[in-house]
XYZ file of C-alpha atoms in Angstrom:
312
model
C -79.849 -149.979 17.549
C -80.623 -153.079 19.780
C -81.626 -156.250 18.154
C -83.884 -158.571 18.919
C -84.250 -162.020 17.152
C -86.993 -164.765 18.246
C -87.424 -167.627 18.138
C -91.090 -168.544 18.472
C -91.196 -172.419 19.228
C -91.358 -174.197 22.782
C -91.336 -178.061 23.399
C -94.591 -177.388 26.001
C -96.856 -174.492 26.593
C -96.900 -172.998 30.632
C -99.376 -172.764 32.406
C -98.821 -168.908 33.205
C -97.201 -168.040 29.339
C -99.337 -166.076 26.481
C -96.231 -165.272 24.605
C -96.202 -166.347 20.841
C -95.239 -169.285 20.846
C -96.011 -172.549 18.977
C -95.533 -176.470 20.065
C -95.218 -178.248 16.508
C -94.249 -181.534 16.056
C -91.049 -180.703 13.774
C -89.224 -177.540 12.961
C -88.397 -176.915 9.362
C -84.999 -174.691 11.111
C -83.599 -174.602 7.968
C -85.971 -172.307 6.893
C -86.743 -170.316 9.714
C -82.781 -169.892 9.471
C -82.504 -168.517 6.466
C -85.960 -166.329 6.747
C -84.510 -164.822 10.451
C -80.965 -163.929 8.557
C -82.925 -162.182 5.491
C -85.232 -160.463 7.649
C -82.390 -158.812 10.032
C -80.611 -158.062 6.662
C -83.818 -156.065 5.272
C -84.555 -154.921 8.669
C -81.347 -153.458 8.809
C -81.294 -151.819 5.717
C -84.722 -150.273 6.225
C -83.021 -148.595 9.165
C -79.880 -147.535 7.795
C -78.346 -148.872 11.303
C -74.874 -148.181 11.516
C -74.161 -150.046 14.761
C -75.845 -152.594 16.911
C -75.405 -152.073 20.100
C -77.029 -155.109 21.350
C -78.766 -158.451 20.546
C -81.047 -160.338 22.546
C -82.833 -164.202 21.299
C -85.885 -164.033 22.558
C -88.747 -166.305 22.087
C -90.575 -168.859 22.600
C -87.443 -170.655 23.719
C -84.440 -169.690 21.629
C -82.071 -172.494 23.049
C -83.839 -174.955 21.598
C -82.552 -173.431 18.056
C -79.033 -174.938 17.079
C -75.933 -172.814 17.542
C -75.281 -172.538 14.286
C -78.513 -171.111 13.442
C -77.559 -168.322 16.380
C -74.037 -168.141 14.350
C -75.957 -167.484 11.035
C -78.087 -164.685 12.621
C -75.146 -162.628 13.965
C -73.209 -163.421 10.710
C -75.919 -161.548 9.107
C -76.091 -158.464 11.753
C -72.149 -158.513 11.385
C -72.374 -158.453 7.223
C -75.252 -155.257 7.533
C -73.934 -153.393 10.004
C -71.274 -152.835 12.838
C -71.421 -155.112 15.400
C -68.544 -154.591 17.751
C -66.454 -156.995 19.464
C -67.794 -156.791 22.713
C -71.492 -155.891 22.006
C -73.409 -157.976 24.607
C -75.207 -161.164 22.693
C -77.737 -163.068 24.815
C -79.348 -166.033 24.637
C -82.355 -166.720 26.357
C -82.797 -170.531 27.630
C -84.571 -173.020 29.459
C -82.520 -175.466 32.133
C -84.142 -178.295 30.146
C -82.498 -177.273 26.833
C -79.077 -176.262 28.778
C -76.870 -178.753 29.045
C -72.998 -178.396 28.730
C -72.554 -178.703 25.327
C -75.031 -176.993 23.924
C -74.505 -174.111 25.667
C -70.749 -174.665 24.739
C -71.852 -174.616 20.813
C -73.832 -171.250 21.501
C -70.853 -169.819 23.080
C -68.508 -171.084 20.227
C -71.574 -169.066 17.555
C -71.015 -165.801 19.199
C -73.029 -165.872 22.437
C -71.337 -164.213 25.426
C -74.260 -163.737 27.781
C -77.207 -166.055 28.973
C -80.407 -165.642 30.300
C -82.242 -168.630 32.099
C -86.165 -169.222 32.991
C -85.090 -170.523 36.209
C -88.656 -169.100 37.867
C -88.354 -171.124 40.744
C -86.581 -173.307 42.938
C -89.052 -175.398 44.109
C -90.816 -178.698 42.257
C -94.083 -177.941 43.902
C -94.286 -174.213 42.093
C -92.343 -175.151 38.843
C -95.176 -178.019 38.259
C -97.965 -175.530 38.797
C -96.351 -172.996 36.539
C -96.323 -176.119 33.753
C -92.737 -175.914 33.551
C -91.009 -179.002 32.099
C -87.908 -178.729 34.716
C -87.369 -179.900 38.338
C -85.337 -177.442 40.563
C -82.431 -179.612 40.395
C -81.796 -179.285 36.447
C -82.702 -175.802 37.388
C -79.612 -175.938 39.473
C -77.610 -177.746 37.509
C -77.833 -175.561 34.264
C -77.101 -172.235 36.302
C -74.074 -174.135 37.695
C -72.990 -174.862 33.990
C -73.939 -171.584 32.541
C -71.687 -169.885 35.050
C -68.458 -171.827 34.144
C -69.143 -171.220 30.297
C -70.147 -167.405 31.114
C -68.917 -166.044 34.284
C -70.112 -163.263 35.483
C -72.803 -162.879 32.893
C -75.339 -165.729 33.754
C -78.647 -163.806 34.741
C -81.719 -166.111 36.286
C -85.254 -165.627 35.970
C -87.640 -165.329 38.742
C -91.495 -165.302 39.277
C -92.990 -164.309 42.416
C -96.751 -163.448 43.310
C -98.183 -167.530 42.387
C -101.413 -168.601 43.201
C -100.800 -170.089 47.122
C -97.433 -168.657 47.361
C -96.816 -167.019 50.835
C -94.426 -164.539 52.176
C -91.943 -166.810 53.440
C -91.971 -169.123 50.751
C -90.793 -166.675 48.254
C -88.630 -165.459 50.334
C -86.669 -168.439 51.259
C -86.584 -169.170 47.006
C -85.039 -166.224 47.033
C -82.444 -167.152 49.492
C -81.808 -170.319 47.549
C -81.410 -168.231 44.430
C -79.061 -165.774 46.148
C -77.110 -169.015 46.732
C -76.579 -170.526 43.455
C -77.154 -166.863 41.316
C -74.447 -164.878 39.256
C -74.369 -161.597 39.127
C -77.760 -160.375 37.538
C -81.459 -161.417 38.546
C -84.943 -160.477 37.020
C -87.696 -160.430 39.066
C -91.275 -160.654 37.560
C -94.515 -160.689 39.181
C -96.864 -163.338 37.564
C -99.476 -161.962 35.547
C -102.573 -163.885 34.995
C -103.229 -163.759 31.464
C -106.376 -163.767 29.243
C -106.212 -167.578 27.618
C -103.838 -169.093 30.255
C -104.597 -172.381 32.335
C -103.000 -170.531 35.028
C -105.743 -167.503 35.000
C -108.327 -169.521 34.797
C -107.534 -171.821 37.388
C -107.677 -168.718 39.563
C -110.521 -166.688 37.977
C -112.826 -169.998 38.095
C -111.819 -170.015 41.798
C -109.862 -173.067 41.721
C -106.624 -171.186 42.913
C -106.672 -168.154 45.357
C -105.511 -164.850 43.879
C -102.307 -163.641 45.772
C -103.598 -160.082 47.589
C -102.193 -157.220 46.380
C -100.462 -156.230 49.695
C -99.086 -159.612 49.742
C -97.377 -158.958 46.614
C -96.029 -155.352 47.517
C -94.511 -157.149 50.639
C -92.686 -159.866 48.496
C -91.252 -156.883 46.110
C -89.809 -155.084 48.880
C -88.802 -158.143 50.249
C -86.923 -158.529 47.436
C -85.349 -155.104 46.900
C -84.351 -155.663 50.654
C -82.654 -158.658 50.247
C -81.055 -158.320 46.855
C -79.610 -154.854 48.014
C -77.884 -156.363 50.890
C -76.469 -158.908 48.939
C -74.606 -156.397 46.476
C -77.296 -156.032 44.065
C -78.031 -152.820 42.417
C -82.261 -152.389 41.713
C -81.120 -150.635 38.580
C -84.852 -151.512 36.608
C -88.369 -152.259 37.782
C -87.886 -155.902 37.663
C -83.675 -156.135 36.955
C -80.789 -156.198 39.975
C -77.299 -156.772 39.047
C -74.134 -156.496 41.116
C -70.571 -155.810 39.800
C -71.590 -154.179 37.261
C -73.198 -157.184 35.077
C -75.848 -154.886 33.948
C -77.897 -155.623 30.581
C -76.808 -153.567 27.965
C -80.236 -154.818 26.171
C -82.467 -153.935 29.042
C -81.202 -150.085 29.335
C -81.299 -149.294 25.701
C -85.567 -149.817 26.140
C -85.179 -147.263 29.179
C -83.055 -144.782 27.270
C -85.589 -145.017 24.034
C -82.918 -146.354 22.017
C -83.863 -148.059 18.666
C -84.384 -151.711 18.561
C -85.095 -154.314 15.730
C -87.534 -156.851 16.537
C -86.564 -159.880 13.705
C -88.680 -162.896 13.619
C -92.674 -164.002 13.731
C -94.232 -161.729 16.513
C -91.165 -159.637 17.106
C -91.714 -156.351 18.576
C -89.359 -152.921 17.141
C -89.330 -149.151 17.236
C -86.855 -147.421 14.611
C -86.799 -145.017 11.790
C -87.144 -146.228 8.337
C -84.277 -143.921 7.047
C -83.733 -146.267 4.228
C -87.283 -145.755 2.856
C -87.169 -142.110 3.700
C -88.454 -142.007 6.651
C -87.914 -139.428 9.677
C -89.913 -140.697 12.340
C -89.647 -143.310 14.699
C -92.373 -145.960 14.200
C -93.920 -148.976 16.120
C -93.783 -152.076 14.057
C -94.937 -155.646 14.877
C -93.901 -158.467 12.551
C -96.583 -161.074 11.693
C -97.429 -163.444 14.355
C -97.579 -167.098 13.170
C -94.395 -168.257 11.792
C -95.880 -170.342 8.342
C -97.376 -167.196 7.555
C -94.099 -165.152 8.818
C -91.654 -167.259 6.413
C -93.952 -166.290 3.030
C -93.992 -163.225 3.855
C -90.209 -162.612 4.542
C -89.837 -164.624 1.283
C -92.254 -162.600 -0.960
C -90.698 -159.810 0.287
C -87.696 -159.489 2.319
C -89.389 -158.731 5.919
C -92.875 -159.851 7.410
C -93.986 -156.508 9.078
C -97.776 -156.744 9.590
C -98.038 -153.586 11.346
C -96.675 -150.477 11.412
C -97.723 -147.058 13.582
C -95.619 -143.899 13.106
C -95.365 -142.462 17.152
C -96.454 -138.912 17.576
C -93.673 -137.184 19.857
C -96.148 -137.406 22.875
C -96.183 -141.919 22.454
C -92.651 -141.345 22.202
């Protein structure tokens, strides 16, 4: 099984984002620590996982969480089940909570790949998205990443803004090309129910990119990327020398993952309760509520769906 740990807390909310995610004043990490390492241990045994293949922090913004609460998550996978050598670990971040040393901390906890919300490359776009970076730091923290984790640095990239045109995106794309390692994702934005972003654009303060427009700038893309060594390997995933996410394909083969922490998404067998089937679970969404839960009773699933073999 893949694993998936998040961590739901940001220091600002985008303008484009309806993840789950929460802006509190402080963070009790302690115990969200110690709530994310019981979870993945009850998880785990619910499962009957021999193996995990992968893990990926998600969130909300993950590298805002100290490395040693990343070191006491994998300790816990590592305790419950295999976790090889080499399995890939990554760490989602922003550029504004990368800096050198933290980055070498999550490195030194057991981090070996890194995954950064660049999402644009210029000031004018990264201020409408309500991101809290300029393209420099953008810049700056790819340029770090890479010398603490060669060759498995991946960037973020949105394309398809309100306003954007063709050849902006694609000389951001050129920039990225520039300063890039060897894996990019590539999302179109998606105006979201209860985003400023969406209603900026539904209230017909922003213009709505046209849908022909947007096809254009994916091509664009595909063109580009593939000349520059880049294999289109996933709808929105290109990678070159082989620097493709072991997390990404185990969702295209079907594979199980663990989703561990408030809002966390996972689809695996319950072998360990005597289950056969592969089920759909969700665990509960705000993290106060989360934490009891996981300390009443080991785990905070709120929701669980057993898939016929058709959803599967």
């Amino acid at each position: 099984s893949a694993l998936c740990p998040q961590w739901p807390y940001c220091r600002k909310r985008c303008s484009y984002c309806n993840f789950n995610k929460y802006v509190v004043p402080a963070v009790d990490e302690a115990a969200v620590r110690a709530c994310l390492v019981r979870e993945a241990r009850t998880l785990l045994r619910l499962s009957q996982v021999q193996s995990v293949t992968s893990v990926f922090f998600g969130g909300g913004t993950p590298s805002l969480a100290s490395p040693s609460t990343i070191a006491a998550v994998l300790e816990a996978i590592a305790a419950a089940a295999h976790l090889p050598a080499g399995a890939e670990v990554t760490l989602e971040a922003n550029p504004s909570s990368a800096g050198t040393p933290r980055l070498a901390g999550f490195r030194a906890a057991g981090v070996n790949r890194l995954s950064i919300g660049v999402q644009s490359l210029d000031d004018t776009e990264l201020r409408l998205l309500g991101r809290e970076h300029t393209a420099a730091e953008a810049q700056g923290a790819v340029e770090a990443a890479r010398v603490l984790f060669p060759g498995r640095t991946s960037i973020d990239l949105l394309f398809g803004l309100p306003g954007q045109s063709w050849g902006t995106w694609a000389r951001g794309l050129e920039a990225a090309l520039g300063l890039c390692d060897d894996h990019i994702s590539l999302y179109q934005l998606t105006l979201e129910r209860g985003t400023a972003l969406a209603a900026q654009v539904w209230g017909g303060a922003l213009p709505a990119p046209p849908q022909d427009l947007l096809a254009d700038m994916y091509q664009t893309a595909h063109a580009m990327l593939v000349a520059a060594g880049f294999r289109h390997y996933e709808v929105s995933n290109f990678a070159r020398k082989g620097a493709l996410s072991a997390h990404n394909l185990s969702y295209w083969r079907a594979e199980q993952y663990i989703g561990v922490g408030p809002g966390a998404h996972g689809r695996f067998v319950p072998q360990g309760e005597g289950g056969c089937s592969r089920e759909a679970r969700v665990q509960t969404l705000e993290p106060d509520a989360w934490m009891q839960e996981v300390q009443s009773r080991g785990h905070g699933t709120r929701r669980r769906v057993v898939l016929s073999p058709l959803e599967q």
